[in-house]
Amino acid sequence: MKYKKTIFFSTFLIFFISLSIMKDFYFKKVLEKELSNSLKQKITIKKANLNIFSNSFELKNTILEKDRILITNLYTKMSFKDFLKDKKNFTIDSIEVNDIIFINQTEVLQEPILQIEEHKNEKTSQFLNEIDKQVKSESNISKFFSSALTKENLSKTASNNLVNFLIKNADFIDLIIQNEINIQLKNEIDSFSKKYKEFIYKIKSSNNENNIFIKDIFFSGTTETINFSGNLKNFNTNLSKNTALPIDINLKEIKGSGHGKIYGDLNSHVLSGNIYLKLDSFTFNSFSNIENYLSAGVISSEQIININGEILKIDGTTEINRAQLNKNIISNSKNLDNLKKNLLNEFIKLSEKKEYHLKVYNNFSTNTNFINIKTTLPDEIRRTLVANRSVFNNLLENQLKDQYKSSFEEKKSKVKNFFKNIF
């Protein structure tokens, strides 16, 4: 009898465990199918745990493959009784979405990351050509031959003219920066604008049959350099019901003491709203594109994102304290000759003795897909050149003396050979 009871309980336990596993497996497959259809992309879930008794379910390692997002853990509290009564109209008490990770493209689909095409910045070329004209050896050597100028006076005059040119045309630096940023970010800007407009189109064309009310959504996650967390309250899957959806997200730098916030409200019924972004004391290496140009600096920024249907506008100001230019970009540049490299290296050496406070004013719209930039860098360059004029003049003079001496000896040799061949 005891043996039969043991068999019965063992059989019941195996059946119960099997039922539990099959229940979770079936629930996982249903969720994958429904979420894939709803979000218009393939959704995979590694593990699902449905607990009917506690009115909750948990998902592990949910991947949105098109958006390259991994949600490590998702926990939901809801009434299954209400859900079974009406699957299109029910309330979810809370959703906790933890450890959201924006994964690299190659980690999911093994697709190569798009490379930005190399473009030539015409504004940079134009500026460098103008500098060359100021010190061009051919024209200045001709002046030397046709006048009583000595090489010393010639190099002094040319260096003085070049410093005057740089002081007068420092504002041109903003045009170079603006073009450089748009060249470097062209693919990202186009892709972002396209995705935004596709997202708006999906919202406009989506049906509103479901009326699922979510009281609280808590979420947290990480990008490569920033941790984020926040919550949404009173969200309805019928977007016409969200007339003033509050947004509150906290940001924290992973390698540094920087912190920030994204806040505002959104009307998903008419697709309008203002969202504010504020960053305080972020280090330069939290932003990969800035890292190419700066070797040090502390960044703070305030941006306002205005949403009005398909039109998205971003306006703001970014402040960079203790900014230091990246010397490697100068030494490795193929566009700069030794004269320009020495001039810039001297400028960096002088700037390292001073704590620069730079401001960048930006404007972007999905109408133009173009980032407009204005900075205080030209004023800082102008001040440095004026305050250290004698240093730059002496540096350029010595550089130009060597340059003109080589050109002078070459011309003199050509003249000698000319007369030698005649006689």
JSON list of C-alpha atoms in Angstrom, two decimals, residues 163-366:
[
{"chain": "A", "resi": 163, "resn": "VAL", "atom": "CA", "xyz": [48.11, 86.14, -37.64]},
{"chain": "A", "resi": 164, "resn": "ASN", "atom": "CA", "xyz": [45.94, 89.07, -38.80]},
{"chain": "A", "resi": 165, "resn": "PHE", "atom": "CA", "xyz": [44.12, 86.73, -41.19]},
{"chain": "A", "resi": 166, "resn": "LEU", "atom": "CA", "xyz": [43.46, 84.15, -38.45]},
{"chain": "A", "resi": 167, "resn": "ILE", "atom": "CA", "xyz": [42.17, 86.79, -36.03]},
{"chain": "A", "resi": 168, "resn": "LYS", "atom": "CA", "xyz": [39.92, 88.33, -38.67]},
{"chain": "A", "resi": 169, "resn": "ASN", "atom": "CA", "xyz": [38.56, 85.00, -39.98]},
{"chain": "A", "resi": 170, "resn": "ALA", "atom": "CA", "xyz": [38.22, 82.99, -36.76]},
{"chain": "A", "resi": 171, "resn": "ASP", "atom": "CA", "xyz": [34.42, 82.93, -37.22]},
{"chain": "A", "resi": 172, "resn": "PHE", "atom": "CA", "xyz": [34.96, 80.68, -40.23]},
{"chain": "A", "resi": 173, "resn": "ILE", "atom": "CA", "xyz": [35.83, 77.93, -37.69]},
{"chain": "A", "resi": 174, "resn": "ASP", "atom": "CA", "xyz": [32.10, 77.58, -36.91]},
{"chain": "A", "resi": 175, "resn": "LEU", "atom": "CA", "xyz": [31.34, 76.79, -40.56]},
{"chain": "A", "resi": 176, "resn": "ILE", "atom": "CA", "xyz": [34.06, 74.13, -40.57]},
{"chain": "A", "resi": 177, "resn": "ILE", "atom": "CA", "xyz": [32.70, 72.55, -37.35]},
{"chain": "A", "resi": 178, "resn": "GLN", "atom": "CA", "xyz": [29.14, 72.62, -38.68]},
{"chain": "A", "resi": 179, "resn": "ASN", "atom": "CA", "xyz": [30.13, 70.94, -41.95]},
{"chain": "A", "resi": 180, "resn": "GLU", "atom": "CA", "xyz": [32.39, 68.44, -40.18]},
{"chain": "A", "resi": 181, "resn": "ILE", "atom": "CA", "xyz": [29.62, 67.33, -37.79]},
{"chain": "A", "resi": 182, "resn": "ASN", "atom": "CA", "xyz": [27.08, 66.93, -40.59]},
{"chain": "A", "resi": 183, "resn": "ILE", "atom": "CA", "xyz": [29.60, 64.95, -42.66]},
{"chain": "A", "resi": 184, "resn": "GLN", "atom": "CA", "xyz": [30.50, 62.65, -39.77]},
{"chain": "A", "resi": 185, "resn": "LEU", "atom": "CA", "xyz": [26.90, 62.15, -38.62]},
{"chain": "A", "resi": 186, "resn": "LYS", "atom": "CA", "xyz": [25.16, 62.19, -42.01]},
{"chain": "A", "resi": 187, "resn": "ASN", "atom": "CA", "xyz": [24.15, 58.52, -41.97]},
{"chain": "A", "resi": 188, "resn": "GLU", "atom": "CA", "xyz": [23.03, 58.67, -38.35]},
{"chain": "A", "resi": 189, "resn": "ILE", "atom": "CA", "xyz": [20.98, 61.84, -38.93]},
{"chain": "A", "resi": 190, "resn": "ASP", "atom": "CA", "xyz": [19.27, 60.36, -42.01]},
{"chain": "A", "resi": 191, "resn": "SER", "atom": "CA", "xyz": [18.62, 57.06, -40.25]},
{"chain": "A", "resi": 192, "resn": "PHE", "atom": "CA", "xyz": [17.26, 58.76, -37.11]},
{"chain": "A", "resi": 193, "resn": "SER", "atom": "CA", "xyz": [14.92, 60.99, -39.13]},
{"chain": "A", "resi": 194, "resn": "LYS", "atom": "CA", "xyz": [13.67, 58.05, -41.18]},
{"chain": "A", "resi": 195, "resn": "LYS", "atom": "CA", "xyz": [13.03, 55.90, -38.10]},
{"chain": "A", "resi": 196, "resn": "TYR", "atom": "CA", "xyz": [11.25, 58.75, -36.35]},
{"chain": "A", "resi": 197, "resn": "LYS", "atom": "CA", "xyz": [8.91, 59.30, -39.32]},
{"chain": "A", "resi": 198, "resn": "GLU", "atom": "CA", "xyz": [8.28, 55.54, -39.61]},
{"chain": "A", "resi": 199, "resn": "PHE", "atom": "CA", "xyz": [7.46, 55.46, -35.91]},
{"chain": "A", "resi": 200, "resn": "ILE", "atom": "CA", "xyz": [5.00, 58.34, -36.28]},
{"chain": "A", "resi": 201, "resn": "TYR", "atom": "CA", "xyz": [3.40, 56.62, -39.28]},
{"chain": "A", "resi": 202, "resn": "LYS", "atom": "CA", "xyz": [2.95, 53.39, -37.28]},
{"chain": "A", "resi": 203, "resn": "ILE", "atom": "CA", "xyz": [1.28, 55.32, -34.46]},
{"chain": "A", "resi": 204, "resn": "LYS", "atom": "CA", "xyz": [-1.08, 57.07, -36.87]},
{"chain": "A", "resi": 205, "resn": "SER", "atom": "CA", "xyz": [-1.97, 53.88, -38.72]},
{"chain": "A", "resi": 206, "resn": "SER", "atom": "CA", "xyz": [-2.27, 51.61, -35.65]},
{"chain": "A", "resi": 207, "resn": "ASN", "atom": "CA", "xyz": [-5.76, 50.55, -34.63]},
{"chain": "A", "resi": 208, "resn": "ASN", "atom": "CA", "xyz": [-7.04, 51.38, -31.17]},
{"chain": "A", "resi": 209, "resn": "GLU", "atom": "CA", "xyz": [-9.13, 48.28, -30.51]},
{"chain": "A", "resi": 210, "resn": "ASN", "atom": "CA", "xyz": [-7.17, 47.43, -27.38]},
{"chain": "A", "resi": 211, "resn": "ASN", "atom": "CA", "xyz": [-7.78, 49.51, -24.28]},
{"chain": "A", "resi": 212, "resn": "ILE", "atom": "CA", "xyz": [-5.18, 48.21, -21.84]},
{"chain": "A", "resi": 213, "resn": "PHE", "atom": "CA", "xyz": [-4.54, 50.57, -18.93]},
{"chain": "A", "resi": 214, "resn": "ILE", "atom": "CA", "xyz": [-1.18, 50.32, -17.16]},
{"chain": "A", "resi": 215, "resn": "LYS", "atom": "CA", "xyz": [-1.01, 52.11, -13.83]},
{"chain": "A", "resi": 216, "resn": "ASP", "atom": "CA", "xyz": [2.78, 52.07, -13.38]},
{"chain": "A", "resi": 217, "resn": "ILE", "atom": "CA", "xyz": [5.72, 51.23, -15.63]},
{"chain": "A", "resi": 218, "resn": "PHE", "atom": "CA", "xyz": [9.15, 51.10, -13.99]},
{"chain": "A", "resi": 219, "resn": "PHE", "atom": "CA", "xyz": [12.26, 50.61, -16.12]},
{"chain": "A", "resi": 220, "resn": "SER", "atom": "CA", "xyz": [16.05, 50.67, -15.90]},
{"chain": "A", "resi": 221, "resn": "GLY", "atom": "CA", "xyz": [18.91, 49.86, -18.21]},
{"chain": "A", "resi": 222, "resn": "THR", "atom": "CA", "xyz": [22.20, 50.88, -19.75]},
{"chain": "A", "resi": 223, "resn": "THR", "atom": "CA", "xyz": [23.80, 52.11, -22.91]},
{"chain": "A", "resi": 224, "resn": "GLU", "atom": "CA", "xyz": [27.56, 51.79, -23.50]},
{"chain": "A", "resi": 225, "resn": "THR", "atom": "CA", "xyz": [28.31, 54.79, -21.26]},
{"chain": "A", "resi": 226, "resn": "ILE", "atom": "CA", "xyz": [25.11, 55.74, -19.37]},
{"chain": "A", "resi": 227, "resn": "ASN", "atom": "CA", "xyz": [22.78, 54.07, -16.84]},
{"chain": "A", "resi": 228, "resn": "PHE", "atom": "CA", "xyz": [19.13, 55.15, -16.96]},
{"chain": "A", "resi": 229, "resn": "SER", "atom": "CA", "xyz": [15.98, 54.55, -14.91]},
{"chain": "A", "resi": 230, "resn": "GLY", "atom": "CA", "xyz": [12.50, 56.01, -14.77]},
{"chain": "A", "resi": 231, "resn": "ASN", "atom": "CA", "xyz": [8.79, 55.44, -14.73]},
{"chain": "A", "resi": 232, "resn": "LEU", "atom": "CA", "xyz": [5.61, 56.16, -16.67]},
{"chain": "A", "resi": 233, "resn": "LYS", "atom": "CA", "xyz": [2.22, 56.47, -15.03]},
{"chain": "A", "resi": 234, "resn": "ASN", "atom": "CA", "xyz": [-1.31, 55.88, -16.32]},
{"chain": "A", "resi": 235, "resn": "PHE", "atom": "CA", "xyz": [-0.34, 54.65, -19.79]},
{"chain": "A", "resi": 236, "resn": "ASN", "atom": "CA", "xyz": [-3.05, 53.40, -22.15]},
{"chain": "A", "resi": 237, "resn": "THR", "atom": "CA", "xyz": [-2.33, 51.24, -25.20]},
{"chain": "A", "resi": 238, "resn": "ASN", "atom": "CA", "xyz": [-5.14, 53.18, -26.86]},
{"chain": "A", "resi": 239, "resn": "LEU", "atom": "CA", "xyz": [-2.88, 56.14, -27.63]},
{"chain": "A", "resi": 240, "resn": "SER", "atom": "CA", "xyz": [-5.80, 58.54, -28.08]},
{"chain": "A", "resi": 241, "resn": "LYS", "atom": "CA", "xyz": [-6.34, 58.28, -24.32]},
{"chain": "A", "resi": 242, "resn": "ASN", "atom": "CA", "xyz": [-2.86, 59.64, -23.45]},
{"chain": "A", "resi": 243, "resn": "THR", "atom": "CA", "xyz": [-3.43, 63.38, -23.65]},
{"chain": "A", "resi": 244, "resn": "ALA", "atom": "CA", "xyz": [-0.70, 64.30, -21.13]},
{"chain": "A", "resi": 245, "resn": "LEU", "atom": "CA", "xyz": [1.67, 61.40, -20.59]},
{"chain": "A", "resi": 246, "resn": "PRO", "atom": "CA", "xyz": [4.37, 62.42, -18.06]},
{"chain": "A", "resi": 247, "resn": "ILE", "atom": "CA", "xyz": [7.96, 61.39, -18.80]},
{"chain": "A", "resi": 248, "resn": "ASP", "atom": "CA", "xyz": [10.57, 61.13, -16.05]},
{"chain": "A", "resi": 249, "resn": "ILE", "atom": "CA", "xyz": [13.94, 59.44, -16.70]},
{"chain": "A", "resi": 250, "resn": "ASN", "atom": "CA", "xyz": [17.13, 59.71, -14.63]},
{"chain": "A", "resi": 251, "resn": "LEU", "atom": "CA", "xyz": [20.59, 59.39, -16.21]},
{"chain": "A", "resi": 252, "resn": "LYS", "atom": "CA", "xyz": [23.93, 58.53, -14.62]},
{"chain": "A", "resi": 253, "resn": "GLU", "atom": "CA", "xyz": [27.34, 58.32, -16.21]},
{"chain": "A", "resi": 254, "resn": "ILE", "atom": "CA", "xyz": [28.99, 54.88, -15.87]},
{"chain": "A", "resi": 255, "resn": "LYS", "atom": "CA", "xyz": [32.61, 56.10, -15.82]},
{"chain": "A", "resi": 256, "resn": "GLY", "atom": "CA", "xyz": [32.33, 59.46, -14.13]},
{"chain": "A", "resi": 257, "resn": "SER", "atom": "CA", "xyz": [30.18, 61.57, -11.84]},
{"chain": "A", "resi": 258, "resn": "GLY", "atom": "CA", "xyz": [27.89, 62.98, -14.53]},
{"chain": "A", "resi": 259, "resn": "HIS", "atom": "CA", "xyz": [24.14, 62.86, -14.01]},
{"chain": "A", "resi": 260, "resn": "GLY", "atom": "CA", "xyz": [21.11, 64.05, -15.91]},
{"chain": "A", "resi": 261, "resn": "LYS", "atom": "CA", "xyz": [17.38, 63.93, -16.51]},
{"chain": "A", "resi": 262, "resn": "ILE", "atom": "CA", "xyz": [14.84, 63.58, -19.32]},
{"chain": "A", "resi": 263, "resn": "TYR", "atom": "CA", "xyz": [11.45, 64.97, -18.44]},
{"chain": "A", "resi": 264, "resn": "GLY", "atom": "CA", "xyz": [8.33, 66.54, -19.95]},
{"chain": "A", "resi": 265, "resn": "ASP", "atom": "CA", "xyz": [4.99, 65.37, -21.26]},
{"chain": "A", "resi": 266, "resn": "LEU", "atom": "CA", "xyz": [3.63, 63.91, -24.46]},
{"chain": "A", "resi": 267, "resn": "ASN", "atom": "CA", "xyz": [0.18, 63.95, -26.02]},
{"chain": "A", "resi": 268, "resn": "SER", "atom": "CA", "xyz": [0.13, 60.73, -28.05]},
{"chain": "A", "resi": 269, "resn": "HIS", "atom": "CA", "xyz": [-3.38, 61.51, -29.32]},
{"chain": "A", "resi": 270, "resn": "VAL", "atom": "CA", "xyz": [-2.30, 64.51, -31.42]},
{"chain": "A", "resi": 271, "resn": "LEU", "atom": "CA", "xyz": [1.43, 63.61, -31.33]},
{"chain": "A", "resi": 272, "resn": "SER", "atom": "CA", "xyz": [2.73, 66.76, -29.68]},
{"chain": "A", "resi": 273, "resn": "GLY", "atom": "CA", "xyz": [4.73, 67.72, -26.64]},
{"chain": "A", "resi": 274, "resn": "ASN", "atom": "CA", "xyz": [7.93, 69.12, -25.21]},
{"chain": "A", "resi": 275, "resn": "ILE", "atom": "CA", "xyz": [10.64, 66.92, -23.74]},
{"chain": "A", "resi": 276, "resn": "TYR", "atom": "CA", "xyz": [13.64, 68.36, -21.90]},
{"chain": "A", "resi": 277, "resn": "LEU", "atom": "CA", "xyz": [17.11, 66.85, -21.60]},
{"chain": "A", "resi": 278, "resn": "LYS", "atom": "CA", "xyz": [19.56, 68.06, -18.98]},
{"chain": "A", "resi": 279, "resn": "LEU", "atom": "CA", "xyz": [23.12, 66.75, -18.46]},
{"chain": "A", "resi": 280, "resn": "ASP", "atom": "CA", "xyz": [25.49, 67.91, -15.71]},
{"chain": "A", "resi": 281, "resn": "SER", "atom": "CA", "xyz": [29.25, 67.28, -15.49]},
{"chain": "A", "resi": 282, "resn": "PHE", "atom": "CA", "xyz": [29.59, 64.43, -17.98]},
{"chain": "A", "resi": 283, "resn": "THR", "atom": "CA", "xyz": [33.12, 63.53, -19.06]},
{"chain": "A", "resi": 284, "resn": "PHE", "atom": "CA", "xyz": [34.00, 63.86, -22.75]},
{"chain": "A", "resi": 285, "resn": "ASN", "atom": "CA", "xyz": [34.60, 60.10, -23.21]},
{"chain": "A", "resi": 286, "resn": "SER", "atom": "CA", "xyz": [30.90, 59.34, -22.66]},
{"chain": "A", "resi": 287, "resn": "PHE", "atom": "CA", "xyz": [30.32, 60.71, -26.17]},
{"chain": "A", "resi": 288, "resn": "SER", "atom": "CA", "xyz": [32.23, 58.81, -28.87]},
{"chain": "A", "resi": 289, "resn": "ASN", "atom": "CA", "xyz": [32.07, 61.53, -31.53]},
{"chain": "A", "resi": 290, "resn": "ILE", "atom": "CA", "xyz": [33.36, 64.26, -29.18]},
{"chain": "A", "resi": 291, "resn": "GLU", "atom": "CA", "xyz": [36.15, 61.93, -28.08]},
{"chain": "A", "resi": 292, "resn": "ASN", "atom": "CA", "xyz": [37.62, 62.17, -31.59]},
{"chain": "A", "resi": 293, "resn": "TYR", "atom": "CA", "xyz": [38.28, 65.89, -31.14]},
{"chain": "A", "resi": 294, "resn": "LEU", "atom": "CA", "xyz": [38.80, 66.42, -27.40]},
{"chain": "A", "resi": 295, "resn": "SER", "atom": "CA", "xyz": [41.28, 64.73, -25.09]},
{"chain": "A", "resi": 296, "resn": "ALA", "atom": "CA", "xyz": [39.68, 66.20, -21.95]},
{"chain": "A", "resi": 297, "resn": "GLY", "atom": "CA", "xyz": [36.69, 68.24, -20.85]},
{"chain": "A", "resi": 298, "resn": "VAL", "atom": "CA", "xyz": [33.56, 68.27, -18.69]},
{"chain": "A", "resi": 299, "resn": "ILE", "atom": "CA", "xyz": [30.27, 68.58, -20.55]},
{"chain": "A", "resi": 300, "resn": "SER", "atom": "CA", "xyz": [26.91, 69.98, -19.44]},
{"chain": "A", "resi": 301, "resn": "SER", "atom": "CA", "xyz": [23.96, 70.37, -21.78]},
{"chain": "A", "resi": 302, "resn": "GLU", "atom": "CA", "xyz": [20.34, 71.52, -21.90]},
{"chain": "A", "resi": 303, "resn": "GLN", "atom": "CA", "xyz": [18.15, 70.55, -24.86]},
{"chain": "A", "resi": 304, "resn": "ILE", "atom": "CA", "xyz": [14.47, 70.97, -25.65]},
{"chain": "A", "resi": 305, "resn": "ILE", "atom": "CA", "xyz": [12.84, 68.46, -28.01]},
{"chain": "A", "resi": 306, "resn": "ASN", "atom": "CA", "xyz": [9.67, 69.79, -29.59]},
{"chain": "A", "resi": 307, "resn": "ILE", "atom": "CA", "xyz": [7.37, 67.17, -31.14]},
{"chain": "A", "resi": 308, "resn": "ASN", "atom": "CA", "xyz": [4.67, 68.18, -33.58]},
{"chain": "A", "resi": 309, "resn": "GLY", "atom": "CA", "xyz": [3.63, 65.19, -35.67]},
{"chain": "A", "resi": 310, "resn": "GLU", "atom": "CA", "xyz": [6.32, 64.31, -38.22]},
{"chain": "A", "resi": 311, "resn": "ILE", "atom": "CA", "xyz": [8.28, 67.46, -37.38]},
{"chain": "A", "resi": 312, "resn": "LEU", "atom": "CA", "xyz": [10.84, 67.03, -34.62]},
{"chain": "A", "resi": 313, "resn": "LYS", "atom": "CA", "xyz": [12.95, 70.00, -33.50]},
{"chain": "A", "resi": 314, "resn": "ILE", "atom": "CA", "xyz": [15.90, 69.95, -31.12]},
{"chain": "A", "resi": 315, "resn": "ASP", "atom": "CA", "xyz": [17.35, 73.20, -29.75]},
{"chain": "A", "resi": 316, "resn": "GLY", "atom": "CA", "xyz": [19.86, 73.61, -27.00]},
{"chain": "A", "resi": 317, "resn": "THR", "atom": "CA", "xyz": [23.16, 74.70, -25.51]},
{"chain": "A", "resi": 318, "resn": "THR", "atom": "CA", "xyz": [26.14, 72.58, -24.53]},
{"chain": "A", "resi": 319, "resn": "GLU", "atom": "CA", "xyz": [28.91, 73.88, -22.26]},
{"chain": "A", "resi": 320, "resn": "ILE", "atom": "CA", "xyz": [32.40, 72.33, -22.21]},
{"chain": "A", "resi": 321, "resn": "ASN", "atom": "CA", "xyz": [34.68, 73.25, -19.31]},
{"chain": "A", "resi": 322, "resn": "ARG", "atom": "CA", "xyz": [38.43, 72.57, -19.22]},
{"chain": "A", "resi": 323, "resn": "ALA", "atom": "CA", "xyz": [38.35, 71.56, -22.88]},
{"chain": "A", "resi": 324, "resn": "GLN", "atom": "CA", "xyz": [41.55, 70.24, -24.43]},
{"chain": "A", "resi": 325, "resn": "LEU", "atom": "CA", "xyz": [41.93, 69.54, -28.14]},
{"chain": "A", "resi": 326, "resn": "ASN", "atom": "CA", "xyz": [43.00, 66.05, -29.17]},
{"chain": "A", "resi": 327, "resn": "LYS", "atom": "CA", "xyz": [46.63, 66.28, -30.34]},
{"chain": "A", "resi": 328, "resn": "ASN", "atom": "CA", "xyz": [46.42, 62.98, -32.20]},
{"chain": "A", "resi": 329, "resn": "ILE", "atom": "CA", "xyz": [43.90, 64.32, -34.71]},
{"chain": "A", "resi": 330, "resn": "ILE", "atom": "CA", "xyz": [46.44, 67.04, -35.61]},
{"chain": "A", "resi": 331, "resn": "SER", "atom": "CA", "xyz": [49.54, 64.85, -35.83]},
{"chain": "A", "resi": 332, "resn": "ASN", "atom": "CA", "xyz": [47.69, 62.23, -37.91]},
{"chain": "A", "resi": 333, "resn": "SER", "atom": "CA", "xyz": [45.99, 64.71, -40.24]},
{"chain": "A", "resi": 334, "resn": "LYS", "atom": "CA", "xyz": [46.77, 64.40, -43.95]},
{"chain": "A", "resi": 335, "resn": "ASN", "atom": "CA", "xyz": [45.34, 67.86, -44.65]},
{"chain": "A", "resi": 336, "resn": "LEU", "atom": "CA", "xyz": [47.87, 69.77, -42.55]},
{"chain": "A", "resi": 337, "resn": "ASP", "atom": "CA", "xyz": [51.46, 70.56, -43.48]},
{"chain": "A", "resi": 338, "resn": "ASN", "atom": "CA", "xyz": [54.18, 71.04, -40.86]},
{"chain": "A", "resi": 339, "resn": "LEU", "atom": "CA", "xyz": [53.57, 74.80, -40.61]},
{"chain": "A", "resi": 340, "resn": "LYS", "atom": "CA", "xyz": [49.90, 74.32, -39.72]},
{"chain": "A", "resi": 341, "resn": "LYS", "atom": "CA", "xyz": [50.63, 71.42, -37.36]},
{"chain": "A", "resi": 342, "resn": "ASN", "atom": "CA", "xyz": [53.22, 73.48, -35.49]},
{"chain": "A", "resi": 343, "resn": "LEU", "atom": "CA", "xyz": [50.83, 76.42, -35.27]},
{"chain": "A", "resi": 344, "resn": "LEU", "atom": "CA", "xyz": [48.03, 74.26, -33.84]},
{"chain": "A", "resi": 345, "resn": "ASN", "atom": "CA", "xyz": [50.35, 72.46, -31.44]},
{"chain": "A", "resi": 346, "resn": "GLU", "atom": "CA", "xyz": [51.54, 75.82, -30.13]},
{"chain": "A", "resi": 347, "resn": "PHE", "atom": "CA", "xyz": [47.91, 76.91, -29.73]},
{"chain": "A", "resi": 348, "resn": "ILE", "atom": "CA", "xyz": [47.14, 73.73, -27.74]},
{"chain": "A", "resi": 349, "resn": "LYS", "atom": "CA", "xyz": [50.22, 74.26, -25.57]},
{"chain": "A", "resi": 350, "resn": "LEU", "atom": "CA", "xyz": [49.04, 77.77, -24.72]},
{"chain": "A", "resi": 351, "resn": "SER", "atom": "CA", "xyz": [45.42, 76.67, -24.21]},
{"chain": "A", "resi": 352, "resn": "GLU", "atom": "CA", "xyz": [46.51, 74.03, -21.70]},
{"chain": "A", "resi": 353, "resn": "LYS", "atom": "CA", "xyz": [47.56, 76.84, -19.39]},
{"chain": "A", "resi": 354, "resn": "LYS", "atom": "CA", "xyz": [44.03, 78.21, -19.35]},
{"chain": "A", "resi": 355, "resn": "GLU", "atom": "CA", "xyz": [40.68, 76.67, -18.40]},
{"chain": "A", "resi": 356, "resn": "TYR", "atom": "CA", "xyz": [38.54, 77.23, -21.46]},
{"chain": "A", "resi": 357, "resn": "HIS", "atom": "CA", "xyz": [34.79, 77.55, -21.15]},
{"chain": "A", "resi": 358, "resn": "LEU", "atom": "CA", "xyz": [33.19, 76.77, -24.50]},
{"chain": "A", "resi": 359, "resn": "LYS", "atom": "CA", "xyz": [29.53, 76.98, -25.48]},
{"chain": "A", "resi": 360, "resn": "VAL", "atom": "CA", "xyz": [27.89, 75.20, -28.41]},
{"chain": "A", "resi": 361, "resn": "TYR", "atom": "CA", "xyz": [24.46, 76.29, -29.64]},
{"chain": "A", "resi": 362, "resn": "ASN", "atom": "CA", "xyz": [22.65, 73.71, -31.77]},
{"chain": "A", "resi": 363, "resn": "ASN", "atom": "CA", "xyz": [19.48, 73.45, -33.81]},
{"chain": "A", "resi": 364, "resn": "PHE", "atom": "CA", "xyz": [18.09, 70.43, -35.67]},
{"chain": "A", "resi": 365, "resn": "SER", "atom": "CA", "xyz": [14.85, 69.67, -37.51]},
{"chain": "A", "resi": 366, "resn": "THR", "atom": "CA", "xyz": [13.61, 66.58, -39.34]}
]
